[in-house]
PDB file of C-alpha atoms in Angstrom:
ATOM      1  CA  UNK A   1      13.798   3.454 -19.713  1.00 78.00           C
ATOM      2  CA  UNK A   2      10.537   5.099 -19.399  1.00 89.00           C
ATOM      3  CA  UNK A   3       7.136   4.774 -17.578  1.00 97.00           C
ATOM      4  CA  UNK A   4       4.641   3.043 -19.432  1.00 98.00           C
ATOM      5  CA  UNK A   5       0.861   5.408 -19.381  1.00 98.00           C
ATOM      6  CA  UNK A   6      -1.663   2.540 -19.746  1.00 98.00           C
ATOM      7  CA  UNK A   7      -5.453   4.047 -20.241  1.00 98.00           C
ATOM      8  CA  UNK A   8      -7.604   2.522 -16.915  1.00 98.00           C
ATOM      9  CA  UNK A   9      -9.849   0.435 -19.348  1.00 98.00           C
ATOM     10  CA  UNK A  10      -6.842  -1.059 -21.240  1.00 98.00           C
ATOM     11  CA  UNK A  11      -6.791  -5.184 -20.524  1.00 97.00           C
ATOM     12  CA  UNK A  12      -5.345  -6.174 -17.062  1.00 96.00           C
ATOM     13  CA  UNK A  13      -2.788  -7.795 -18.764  1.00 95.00           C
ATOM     14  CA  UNK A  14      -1.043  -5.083 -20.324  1.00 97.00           C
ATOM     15  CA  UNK A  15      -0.482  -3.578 -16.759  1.00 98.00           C
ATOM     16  CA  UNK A  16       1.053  -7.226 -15.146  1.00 95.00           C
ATOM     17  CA  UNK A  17       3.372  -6.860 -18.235  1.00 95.00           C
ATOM     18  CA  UNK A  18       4.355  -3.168 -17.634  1.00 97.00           C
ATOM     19  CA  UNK A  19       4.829  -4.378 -13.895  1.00 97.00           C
ATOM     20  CA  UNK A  20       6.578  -7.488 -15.251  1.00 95.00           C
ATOM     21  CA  UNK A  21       9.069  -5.875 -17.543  1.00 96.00           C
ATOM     22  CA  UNK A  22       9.576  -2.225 -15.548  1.00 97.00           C
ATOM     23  CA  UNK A  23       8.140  -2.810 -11.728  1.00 97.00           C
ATOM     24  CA  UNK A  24       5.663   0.489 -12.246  1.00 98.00           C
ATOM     25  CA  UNK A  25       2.717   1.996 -14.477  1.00 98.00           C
ATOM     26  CA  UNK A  26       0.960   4.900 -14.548  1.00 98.00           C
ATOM     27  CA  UNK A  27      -2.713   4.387 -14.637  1.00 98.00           C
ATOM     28  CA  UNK A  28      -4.531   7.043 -16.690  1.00 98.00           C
ATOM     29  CA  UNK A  29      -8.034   8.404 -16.032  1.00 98.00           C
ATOM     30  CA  UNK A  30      -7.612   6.556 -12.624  1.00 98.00           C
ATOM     31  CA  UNK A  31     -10.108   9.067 -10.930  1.00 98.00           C
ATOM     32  CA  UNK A  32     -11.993  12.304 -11.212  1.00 98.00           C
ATOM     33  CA  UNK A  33     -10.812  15.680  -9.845  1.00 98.00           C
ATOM     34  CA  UNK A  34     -13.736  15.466  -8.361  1.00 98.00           C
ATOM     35  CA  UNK A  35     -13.207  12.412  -6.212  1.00 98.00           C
ATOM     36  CA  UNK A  36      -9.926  13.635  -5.099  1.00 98.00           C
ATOM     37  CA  UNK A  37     -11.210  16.895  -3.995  1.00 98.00           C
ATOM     38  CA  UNK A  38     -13.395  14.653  -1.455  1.00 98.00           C
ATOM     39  CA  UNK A  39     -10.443  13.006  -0.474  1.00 98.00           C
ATOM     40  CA  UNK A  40      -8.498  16.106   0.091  1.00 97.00           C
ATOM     41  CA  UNK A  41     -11.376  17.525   1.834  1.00 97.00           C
ATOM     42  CA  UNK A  42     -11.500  13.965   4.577  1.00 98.00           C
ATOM     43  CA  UNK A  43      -7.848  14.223   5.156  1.00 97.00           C
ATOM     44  CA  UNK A  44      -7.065  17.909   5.449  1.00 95.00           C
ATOM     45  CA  UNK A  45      -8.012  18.229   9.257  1.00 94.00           C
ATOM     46  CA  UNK A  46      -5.641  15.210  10.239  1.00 93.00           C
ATOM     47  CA  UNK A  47      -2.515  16.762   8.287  1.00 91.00           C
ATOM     48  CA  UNK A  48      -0.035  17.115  11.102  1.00 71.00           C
ATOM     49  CA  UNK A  49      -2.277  16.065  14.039  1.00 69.00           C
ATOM     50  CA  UNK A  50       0.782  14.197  15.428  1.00 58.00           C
ATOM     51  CA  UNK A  51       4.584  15.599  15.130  1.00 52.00           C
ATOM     52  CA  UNK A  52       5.903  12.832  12.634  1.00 53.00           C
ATOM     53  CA  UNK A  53       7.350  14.923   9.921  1.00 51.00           C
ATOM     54  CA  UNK A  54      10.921  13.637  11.038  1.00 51.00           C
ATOM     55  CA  UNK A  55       9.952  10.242  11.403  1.00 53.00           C
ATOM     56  CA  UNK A  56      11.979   7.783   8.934  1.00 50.00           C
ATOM     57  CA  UNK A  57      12.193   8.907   5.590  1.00 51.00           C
ATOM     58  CA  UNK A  58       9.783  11.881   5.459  1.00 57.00           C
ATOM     59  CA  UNK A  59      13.558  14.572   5.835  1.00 57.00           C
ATOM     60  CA  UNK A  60      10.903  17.247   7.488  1.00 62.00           C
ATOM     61  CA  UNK A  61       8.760  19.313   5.154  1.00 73.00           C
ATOM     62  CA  UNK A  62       5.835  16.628   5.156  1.00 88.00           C
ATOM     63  CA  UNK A  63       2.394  16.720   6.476  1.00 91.00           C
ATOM     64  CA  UNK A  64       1.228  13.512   6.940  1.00 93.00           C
ATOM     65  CA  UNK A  65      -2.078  11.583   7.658  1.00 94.00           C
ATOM     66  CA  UNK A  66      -1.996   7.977   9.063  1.00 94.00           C
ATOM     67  CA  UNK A  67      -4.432   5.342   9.402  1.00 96.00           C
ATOM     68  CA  UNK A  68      -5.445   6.911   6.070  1.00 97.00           C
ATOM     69  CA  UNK A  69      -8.507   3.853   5.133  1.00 97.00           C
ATOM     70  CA  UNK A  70     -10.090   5.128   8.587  1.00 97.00           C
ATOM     71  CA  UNK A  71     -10.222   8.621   8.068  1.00 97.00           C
ATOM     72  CA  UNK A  72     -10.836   8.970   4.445  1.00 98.00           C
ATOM     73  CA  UNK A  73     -14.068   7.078   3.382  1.00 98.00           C
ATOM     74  CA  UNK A  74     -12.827   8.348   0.087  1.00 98.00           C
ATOM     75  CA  UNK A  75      -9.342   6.679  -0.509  1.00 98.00           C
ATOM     76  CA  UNK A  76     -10.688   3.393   1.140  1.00 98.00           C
ATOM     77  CA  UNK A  77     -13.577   2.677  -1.408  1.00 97.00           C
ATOM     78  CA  UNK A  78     -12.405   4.511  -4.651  1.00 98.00           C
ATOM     79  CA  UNK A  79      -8.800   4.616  -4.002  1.00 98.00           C
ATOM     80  CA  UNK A  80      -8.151   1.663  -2.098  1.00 98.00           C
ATOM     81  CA  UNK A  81     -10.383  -1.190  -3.083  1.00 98.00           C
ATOM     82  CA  UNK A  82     -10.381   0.077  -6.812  1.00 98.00           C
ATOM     83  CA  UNK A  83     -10.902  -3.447  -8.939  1.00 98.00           C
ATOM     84  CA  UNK A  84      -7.497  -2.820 -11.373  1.00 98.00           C
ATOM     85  CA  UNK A  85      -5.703  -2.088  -8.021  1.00 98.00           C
ATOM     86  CA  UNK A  86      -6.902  -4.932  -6.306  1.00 98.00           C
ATOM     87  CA  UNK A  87      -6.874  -7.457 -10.002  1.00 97.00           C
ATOM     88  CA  UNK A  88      -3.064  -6.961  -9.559  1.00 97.00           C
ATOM     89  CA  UNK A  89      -2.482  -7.320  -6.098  1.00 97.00           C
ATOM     90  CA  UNK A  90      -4.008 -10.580  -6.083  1.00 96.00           C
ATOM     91  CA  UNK A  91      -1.768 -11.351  -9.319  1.00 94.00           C
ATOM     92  CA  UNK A  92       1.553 -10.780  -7.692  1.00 95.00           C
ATOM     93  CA  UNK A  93       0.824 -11.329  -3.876  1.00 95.00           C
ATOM     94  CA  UNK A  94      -1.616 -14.057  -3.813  1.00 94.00           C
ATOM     95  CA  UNK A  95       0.083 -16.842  -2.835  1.00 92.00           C
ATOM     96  CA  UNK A  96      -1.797 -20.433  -3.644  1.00 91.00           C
ATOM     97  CA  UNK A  97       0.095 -24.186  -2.344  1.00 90.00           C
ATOM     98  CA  UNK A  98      -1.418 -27.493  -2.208  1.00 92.00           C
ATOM     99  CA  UNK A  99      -0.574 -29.685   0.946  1.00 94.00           C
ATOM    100  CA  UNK A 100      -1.592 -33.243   1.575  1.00 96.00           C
ATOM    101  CA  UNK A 101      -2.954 -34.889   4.132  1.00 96.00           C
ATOM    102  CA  UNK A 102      -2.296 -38.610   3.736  1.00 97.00           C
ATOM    103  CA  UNK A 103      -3.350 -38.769  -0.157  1.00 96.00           C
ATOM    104  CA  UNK A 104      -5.645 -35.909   0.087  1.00 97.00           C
ATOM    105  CA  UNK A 105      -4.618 -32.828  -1.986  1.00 96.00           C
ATOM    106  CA  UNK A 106      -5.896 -29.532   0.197  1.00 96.00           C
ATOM    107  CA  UNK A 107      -4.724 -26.457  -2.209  1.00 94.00           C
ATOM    108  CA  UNK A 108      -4.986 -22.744  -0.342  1.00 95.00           C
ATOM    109  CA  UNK A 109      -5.142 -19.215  -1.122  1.00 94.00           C
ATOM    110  CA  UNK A 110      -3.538 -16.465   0.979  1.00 95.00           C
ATOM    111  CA  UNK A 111      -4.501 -13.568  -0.063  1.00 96.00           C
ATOM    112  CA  UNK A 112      -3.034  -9.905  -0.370  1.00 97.00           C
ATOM    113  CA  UNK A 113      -3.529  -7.462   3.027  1.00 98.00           C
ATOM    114  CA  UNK A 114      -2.852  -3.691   3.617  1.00 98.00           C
ATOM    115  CA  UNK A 115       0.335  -3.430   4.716  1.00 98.00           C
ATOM    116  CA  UNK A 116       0.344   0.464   5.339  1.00 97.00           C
ATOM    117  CA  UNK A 117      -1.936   3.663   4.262  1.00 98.00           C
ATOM    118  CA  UNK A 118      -0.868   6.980   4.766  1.00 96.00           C
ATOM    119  CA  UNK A 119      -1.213  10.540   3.161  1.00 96.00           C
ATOM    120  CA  UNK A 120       1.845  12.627   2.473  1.00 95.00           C
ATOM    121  CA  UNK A 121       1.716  16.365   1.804  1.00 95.00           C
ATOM    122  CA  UNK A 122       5.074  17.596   0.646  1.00 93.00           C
ATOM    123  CA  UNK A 123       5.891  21.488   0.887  1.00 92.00           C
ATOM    124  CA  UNK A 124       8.730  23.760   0.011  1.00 93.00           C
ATOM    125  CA  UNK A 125      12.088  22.855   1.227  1.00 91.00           C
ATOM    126  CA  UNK A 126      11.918  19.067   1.628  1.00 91.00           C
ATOM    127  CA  UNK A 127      14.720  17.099   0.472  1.00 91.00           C
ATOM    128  CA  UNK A 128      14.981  14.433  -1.637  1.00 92.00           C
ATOM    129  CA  UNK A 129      14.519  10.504  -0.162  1.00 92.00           C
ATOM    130  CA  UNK A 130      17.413   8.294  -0.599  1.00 94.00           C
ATOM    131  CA  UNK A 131      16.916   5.904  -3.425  1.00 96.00           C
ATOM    132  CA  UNK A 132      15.569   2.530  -1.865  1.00 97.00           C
ATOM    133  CA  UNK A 133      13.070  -0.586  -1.805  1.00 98.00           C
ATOM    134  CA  UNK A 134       9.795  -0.543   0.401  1.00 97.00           C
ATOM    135  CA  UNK A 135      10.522  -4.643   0.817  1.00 97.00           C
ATOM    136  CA  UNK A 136      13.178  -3.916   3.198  1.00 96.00           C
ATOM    137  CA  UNK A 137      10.882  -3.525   6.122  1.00 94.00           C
ATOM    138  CA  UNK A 138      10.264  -7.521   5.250  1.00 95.00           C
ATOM    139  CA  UNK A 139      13.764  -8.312   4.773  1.00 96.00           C
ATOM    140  CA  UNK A 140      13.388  -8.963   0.991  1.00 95.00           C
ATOM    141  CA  UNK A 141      15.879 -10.824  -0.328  1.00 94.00           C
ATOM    142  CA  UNK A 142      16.139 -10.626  -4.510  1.00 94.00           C
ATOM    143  CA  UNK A 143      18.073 -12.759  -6.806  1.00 91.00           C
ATOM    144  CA  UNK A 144      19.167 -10.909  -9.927  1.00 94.00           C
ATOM    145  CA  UNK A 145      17.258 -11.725 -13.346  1.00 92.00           C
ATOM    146  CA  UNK A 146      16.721 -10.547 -16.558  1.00 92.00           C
ATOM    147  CA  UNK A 147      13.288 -10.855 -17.217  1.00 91.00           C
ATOM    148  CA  UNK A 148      10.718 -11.403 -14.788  1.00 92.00           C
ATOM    149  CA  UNK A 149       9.683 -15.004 -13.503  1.00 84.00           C
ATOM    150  CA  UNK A 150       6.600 -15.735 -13.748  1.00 73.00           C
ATOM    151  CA  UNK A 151       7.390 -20.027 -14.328  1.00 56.00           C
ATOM    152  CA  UNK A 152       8.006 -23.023 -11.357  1.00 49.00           C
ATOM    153  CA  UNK A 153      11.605 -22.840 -11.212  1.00 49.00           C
ATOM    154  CA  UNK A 154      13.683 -26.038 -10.646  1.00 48.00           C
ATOM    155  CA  UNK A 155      13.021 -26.439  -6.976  1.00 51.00           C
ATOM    156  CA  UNK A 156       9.178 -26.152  -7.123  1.00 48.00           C
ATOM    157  CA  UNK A 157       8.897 -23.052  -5.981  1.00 51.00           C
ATOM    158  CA  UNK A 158       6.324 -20.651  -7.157  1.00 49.00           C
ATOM    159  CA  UNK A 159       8.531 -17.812  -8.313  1.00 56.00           C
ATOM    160  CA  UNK A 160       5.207 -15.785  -9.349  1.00 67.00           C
ATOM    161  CA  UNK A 161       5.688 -14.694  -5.936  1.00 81.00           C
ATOM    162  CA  UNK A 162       8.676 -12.657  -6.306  1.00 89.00           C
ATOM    163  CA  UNK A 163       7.440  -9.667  -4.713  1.00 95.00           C
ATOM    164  CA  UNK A 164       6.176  -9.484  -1.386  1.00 95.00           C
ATOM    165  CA  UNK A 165       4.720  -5.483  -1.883  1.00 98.00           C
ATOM    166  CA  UNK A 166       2.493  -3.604  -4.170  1.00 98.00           C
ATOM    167  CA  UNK A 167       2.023  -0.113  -4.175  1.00 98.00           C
ATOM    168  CA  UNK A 168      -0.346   2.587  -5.493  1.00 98.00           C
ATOM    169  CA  UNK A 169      -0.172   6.406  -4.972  1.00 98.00           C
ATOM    170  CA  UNK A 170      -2.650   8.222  -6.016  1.00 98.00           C
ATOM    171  CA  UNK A 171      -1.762  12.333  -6.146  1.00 98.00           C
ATOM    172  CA  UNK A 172      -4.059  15.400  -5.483  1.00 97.00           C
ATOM    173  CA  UNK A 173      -2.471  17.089  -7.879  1.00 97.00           C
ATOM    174  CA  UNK A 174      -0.219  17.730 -11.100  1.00 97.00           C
ATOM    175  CA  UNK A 175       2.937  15.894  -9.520  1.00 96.00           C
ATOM    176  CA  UNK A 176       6.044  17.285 -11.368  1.00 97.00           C
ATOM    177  CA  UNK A 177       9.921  16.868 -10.721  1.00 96.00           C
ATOM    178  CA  UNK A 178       9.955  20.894  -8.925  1.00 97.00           C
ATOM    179  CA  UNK A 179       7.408  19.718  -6.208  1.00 96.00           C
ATOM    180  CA  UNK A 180       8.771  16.563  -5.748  1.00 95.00           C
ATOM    181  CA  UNK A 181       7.703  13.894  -7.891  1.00 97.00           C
ATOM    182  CA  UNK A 182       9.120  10.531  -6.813  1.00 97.00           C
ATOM    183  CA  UNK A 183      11.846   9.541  -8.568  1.00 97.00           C
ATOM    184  CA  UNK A 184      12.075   5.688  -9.710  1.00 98.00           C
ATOM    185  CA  UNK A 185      14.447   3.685 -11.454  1.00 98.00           C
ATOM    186  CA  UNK A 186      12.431   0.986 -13.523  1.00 98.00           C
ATOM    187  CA  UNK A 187      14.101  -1.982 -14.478  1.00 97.00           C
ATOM    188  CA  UNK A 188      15.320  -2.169 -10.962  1.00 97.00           C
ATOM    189  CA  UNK A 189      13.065  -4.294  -9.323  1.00 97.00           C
ATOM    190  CA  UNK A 190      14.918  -7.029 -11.524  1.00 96.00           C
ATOM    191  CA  UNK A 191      18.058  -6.507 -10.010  1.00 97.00           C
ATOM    192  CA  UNK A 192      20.022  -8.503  -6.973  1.00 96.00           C
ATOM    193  CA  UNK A 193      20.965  -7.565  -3.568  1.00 96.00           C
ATOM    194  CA  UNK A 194      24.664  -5.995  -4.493  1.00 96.00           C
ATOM    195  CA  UNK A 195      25.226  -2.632  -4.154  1.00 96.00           C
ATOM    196  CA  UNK A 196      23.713  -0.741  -7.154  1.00 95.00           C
ATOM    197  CA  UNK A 197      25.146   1.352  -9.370  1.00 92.00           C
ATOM    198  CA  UNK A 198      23.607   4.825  -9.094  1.00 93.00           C
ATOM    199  CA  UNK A 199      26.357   6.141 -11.301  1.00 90.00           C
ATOM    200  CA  UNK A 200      28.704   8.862 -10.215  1.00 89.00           C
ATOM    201  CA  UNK A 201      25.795  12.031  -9.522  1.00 86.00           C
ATOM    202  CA  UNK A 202      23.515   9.178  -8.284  1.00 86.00           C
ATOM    203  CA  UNK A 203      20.744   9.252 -10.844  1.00 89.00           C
ATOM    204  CA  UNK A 204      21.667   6.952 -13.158  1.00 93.00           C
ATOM    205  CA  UNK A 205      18.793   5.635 -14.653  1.00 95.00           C
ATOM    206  CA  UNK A 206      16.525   7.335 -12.685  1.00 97.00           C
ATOM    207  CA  UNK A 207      12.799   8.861 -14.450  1.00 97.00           C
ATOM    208  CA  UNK A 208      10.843  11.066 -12.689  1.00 97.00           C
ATOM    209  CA  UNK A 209       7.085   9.478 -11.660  1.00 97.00           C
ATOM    210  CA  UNK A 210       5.358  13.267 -13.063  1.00 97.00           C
ATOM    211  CA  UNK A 211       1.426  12.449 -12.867  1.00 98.00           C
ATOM    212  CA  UNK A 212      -1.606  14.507 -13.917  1.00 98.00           C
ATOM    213  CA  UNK A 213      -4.186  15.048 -11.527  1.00 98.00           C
ATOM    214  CA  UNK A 214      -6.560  11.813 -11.976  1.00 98.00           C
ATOM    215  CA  UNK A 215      -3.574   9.397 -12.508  1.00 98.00           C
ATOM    216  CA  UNK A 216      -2.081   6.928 -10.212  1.00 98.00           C
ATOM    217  CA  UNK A 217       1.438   5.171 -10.116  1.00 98.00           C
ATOM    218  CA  UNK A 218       1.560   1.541  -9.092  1.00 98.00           C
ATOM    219  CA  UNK A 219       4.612   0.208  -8.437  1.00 98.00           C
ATOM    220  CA  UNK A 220       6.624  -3.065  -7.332  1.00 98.00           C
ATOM    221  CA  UNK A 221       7.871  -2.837  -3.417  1.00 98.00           C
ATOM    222  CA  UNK A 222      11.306  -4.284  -5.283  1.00 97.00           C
ATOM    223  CA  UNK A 223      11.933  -1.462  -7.480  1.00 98.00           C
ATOM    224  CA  UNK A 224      14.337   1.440  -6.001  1.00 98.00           C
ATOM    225  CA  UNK A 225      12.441   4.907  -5.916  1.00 97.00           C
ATOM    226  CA  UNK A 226      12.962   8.043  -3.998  1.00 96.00           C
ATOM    227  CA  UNK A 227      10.454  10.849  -3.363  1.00 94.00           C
ATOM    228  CA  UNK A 228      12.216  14.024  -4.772  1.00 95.00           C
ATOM    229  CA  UNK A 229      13.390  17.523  -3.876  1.00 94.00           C
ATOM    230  CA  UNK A 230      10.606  20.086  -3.689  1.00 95.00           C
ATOM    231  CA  UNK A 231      12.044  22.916  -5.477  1.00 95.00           C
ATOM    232  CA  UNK A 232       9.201  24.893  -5.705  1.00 96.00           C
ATOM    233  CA  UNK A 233       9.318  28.101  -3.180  1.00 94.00           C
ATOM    234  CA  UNK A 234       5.271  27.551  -2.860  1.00 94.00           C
ATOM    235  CA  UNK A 235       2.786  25.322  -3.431  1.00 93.00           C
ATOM    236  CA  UNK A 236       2.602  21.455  -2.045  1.00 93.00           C
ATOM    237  CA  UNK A 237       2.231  17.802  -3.080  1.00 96.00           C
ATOM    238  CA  UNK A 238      -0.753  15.769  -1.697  1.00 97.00           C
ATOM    239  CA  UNK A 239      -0.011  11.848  -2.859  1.00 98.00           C
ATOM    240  CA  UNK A 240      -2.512   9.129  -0.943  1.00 98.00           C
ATOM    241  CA  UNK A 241      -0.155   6.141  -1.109  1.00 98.00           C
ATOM    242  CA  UNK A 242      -1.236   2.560   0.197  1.00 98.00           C
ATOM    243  CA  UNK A 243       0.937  -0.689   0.001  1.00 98.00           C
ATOM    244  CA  UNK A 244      -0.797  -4.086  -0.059  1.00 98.00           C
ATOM    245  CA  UNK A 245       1.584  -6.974   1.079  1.00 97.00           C
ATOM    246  CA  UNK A 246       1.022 -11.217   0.604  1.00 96.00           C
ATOM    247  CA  UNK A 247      -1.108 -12.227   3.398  1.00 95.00           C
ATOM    248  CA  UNK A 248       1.676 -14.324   5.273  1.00 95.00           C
ATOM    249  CA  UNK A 249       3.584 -11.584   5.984  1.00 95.00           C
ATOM    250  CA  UNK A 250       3.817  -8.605   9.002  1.00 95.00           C
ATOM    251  CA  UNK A 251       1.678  -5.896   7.843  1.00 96.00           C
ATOM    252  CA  UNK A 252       3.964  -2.465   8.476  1.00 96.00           C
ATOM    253  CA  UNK A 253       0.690  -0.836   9.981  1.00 96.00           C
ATOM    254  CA  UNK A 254      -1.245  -2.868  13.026  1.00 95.00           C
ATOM    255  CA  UNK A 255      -4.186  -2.564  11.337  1.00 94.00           C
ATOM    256  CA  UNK A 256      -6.289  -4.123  14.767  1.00 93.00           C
ATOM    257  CA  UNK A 257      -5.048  -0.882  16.759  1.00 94.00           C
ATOM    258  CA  UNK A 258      -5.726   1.503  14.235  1.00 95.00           C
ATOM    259  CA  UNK A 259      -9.173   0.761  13.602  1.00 96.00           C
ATOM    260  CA  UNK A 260     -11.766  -0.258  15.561  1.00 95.00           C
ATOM    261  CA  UNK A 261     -13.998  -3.161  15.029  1.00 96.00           C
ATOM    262  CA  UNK A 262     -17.064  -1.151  15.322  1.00 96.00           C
ATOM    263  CA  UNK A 263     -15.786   1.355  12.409  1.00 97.00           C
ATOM    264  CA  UNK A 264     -14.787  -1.993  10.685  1.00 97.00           C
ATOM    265  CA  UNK A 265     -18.105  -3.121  10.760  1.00 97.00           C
ATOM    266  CA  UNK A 266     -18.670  -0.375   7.944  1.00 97.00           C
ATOM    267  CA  UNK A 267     -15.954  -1.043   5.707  1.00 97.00           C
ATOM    268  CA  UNK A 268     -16.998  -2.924   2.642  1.00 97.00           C
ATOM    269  CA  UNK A 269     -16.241  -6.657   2.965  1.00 96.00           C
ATOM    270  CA  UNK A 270     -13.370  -6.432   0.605  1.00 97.00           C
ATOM    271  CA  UNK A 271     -11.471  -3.933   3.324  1.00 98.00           C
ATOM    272  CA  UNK A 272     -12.308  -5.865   5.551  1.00 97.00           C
ATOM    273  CA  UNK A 273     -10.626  -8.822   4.430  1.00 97.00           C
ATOM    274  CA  UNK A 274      -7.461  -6.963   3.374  1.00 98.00           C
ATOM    275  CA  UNK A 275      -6.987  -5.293   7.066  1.00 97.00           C
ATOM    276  CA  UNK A 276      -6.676  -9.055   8.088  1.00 96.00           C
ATOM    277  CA  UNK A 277     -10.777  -9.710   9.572  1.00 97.00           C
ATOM    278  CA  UNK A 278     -10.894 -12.876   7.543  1.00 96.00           C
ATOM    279  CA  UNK A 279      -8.800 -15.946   7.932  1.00 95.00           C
ATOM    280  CA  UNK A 280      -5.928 -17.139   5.548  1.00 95.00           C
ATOM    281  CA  UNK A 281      -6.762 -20.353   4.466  1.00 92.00           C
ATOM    282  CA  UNK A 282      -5.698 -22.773   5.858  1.00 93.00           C
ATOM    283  CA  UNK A 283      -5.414 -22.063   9.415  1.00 93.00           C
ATOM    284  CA  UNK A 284      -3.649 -18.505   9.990  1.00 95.00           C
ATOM    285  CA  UNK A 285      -5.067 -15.732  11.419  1.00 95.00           C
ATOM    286  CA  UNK A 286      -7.442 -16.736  13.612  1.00 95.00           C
ATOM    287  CA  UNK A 287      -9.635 -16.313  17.116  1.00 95.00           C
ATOM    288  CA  UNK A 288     -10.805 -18.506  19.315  1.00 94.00           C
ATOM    289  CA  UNK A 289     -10.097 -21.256  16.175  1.00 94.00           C
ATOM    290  CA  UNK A 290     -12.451 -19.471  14.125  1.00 95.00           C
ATOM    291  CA  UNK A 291     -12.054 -16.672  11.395  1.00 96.00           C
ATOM    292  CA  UNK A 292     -12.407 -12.774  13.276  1.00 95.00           C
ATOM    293  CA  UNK A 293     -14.813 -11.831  10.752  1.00 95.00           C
ATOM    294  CA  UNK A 294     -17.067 -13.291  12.988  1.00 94.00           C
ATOM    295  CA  UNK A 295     -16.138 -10.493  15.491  1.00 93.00           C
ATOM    296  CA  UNK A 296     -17.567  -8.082  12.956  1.00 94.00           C
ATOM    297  CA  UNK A 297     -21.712  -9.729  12.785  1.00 89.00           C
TER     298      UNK A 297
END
């Protein structure tokens, strides 16, 4: 299988259905060169501030900048809270039940928060990440289909929801297999909880994500992927990579200790919502029995 390249303006449904059927999309014309030399510019001077480049699945040979929608005004409002981006977070995240209270219907929305926002820069002589999902860190647990549900199936239950994570990576550059390019398998975000067949050189199946500079990938948190080797003897890969999550679930980055209410306070209300500053209807997520947004006036 391939990557489907969907133009920005195309309908929002023909991206749910790439997501649907492959569980990733390049987005052309996503951004300007020009916008992601701004970003480059905000996050350059925290590349490295801390000694993480070991940490997890980084293999050493990445630069990295956390609490990236703090210190990048850039990736938060462009990037970040772009409208397609958002659009199809809410469609597979979103989660909406109706309750009752004695004969009283009470349906609910829980919407989509940022579960984690970083900046990798990738140089010469890292390795290639082991194929995996990013919905382990929730404990996903996937039941194998062939197409994807998007139907009440026979117990009720709102299988719309089968993913728990949504991704998008935006790169600073022309991302190509020598420097790295992450390597996906798509299709597999359908797939069970068995051990997979990689095949015998462990690639089977496996397309490299190669972007142009102004492109973004958006993928499923279900679907295996990999970053690659960097091959390259010079050179690097900057990728700005944020992963939304349903809003019921343990966000990967604590969002309230790595930004402040008073630099929340100038975050568009959108942000704000998806670091977790407005309740989750019905009753989660509050202070003092009130929504924290209030927190923010």
């Amino acid at each position: 299988m391939s990557i489907q390249r969907i133009p920005y303006t195309a309908p929002r449904q023909t991206f749910i259905e790439a997501l649907k059927r492959d569980g990733c999309v390049i987005v052309q014309d996503f951004t300007t060169l020009e916008t992601l030399e701004q970003a480059r510019k905000e996050v350059s001077p925290w590349l490295n501030k801390e000694s993480n480049s070991e940490v997890g699945a980084l293999n050493g040979g990445t630069k990295t900048c956390t609490r990236l929608i703090g210190r990048s005004k850039t990736v938060r409002e462009k990037f970040f809270a772009d409208p397609l981006y958002q659009n199809l977070a809410e469609e597979f995240l979103a989660i909406t039940t109706t309750n009752w209270y004695n004969e009283e219907p009470s349906t609910n929305t829980t919407h989509p928060l940022l579960s984690i926002s970083i900046t990798m820069d990738t140089r010469p002589g890292a390795k290639a990440q082991k194929l995996h999902r990013d919905d382990k860190n929730h404990h996903a647990r996937h039941e194998k289909v062939e197409t994807y549900p998007d139907i009440l199936d026979r117990e009720g239950k709102n299988s719309k929801n089968r993913d728990m994570l949504l991704g998008l990576f935006v790169p600073g550059c022309d991302t190509t297999k020598e420097i790295g390019a992450t390597r996906v398998i798509p299709g597999s975000h359908l797939w069970g909880d068995g051990k997979p067949d990689f095949g015998p050189e462990g690639d089977k199946g496996v397309v490299d994500a190669e972007l142009k500079a102004g492109e973004a990938f958006i993928m499923l948190g279900s679907l295996y992927h990999g970053g690659g080797e960097f091959s390259a003897t010079e050179g690097n890969r900057m990728v700005h990579i944020m992963f939304m999550c349903g809003g019921v679930y343990r966000q990967e980055e604590i969002s309230y200790l790595s930004y402040p209410a008073e630099d929340v306070k100038t975050y568009s209300s959108l942000v704000q919502q998806r670091l977790g500053w407005v309740q989750s209807e019905p009753n989660l997520g509050w202070v003092d029995l009130v929504s924290p947004d209030i927190m923010l006036t």
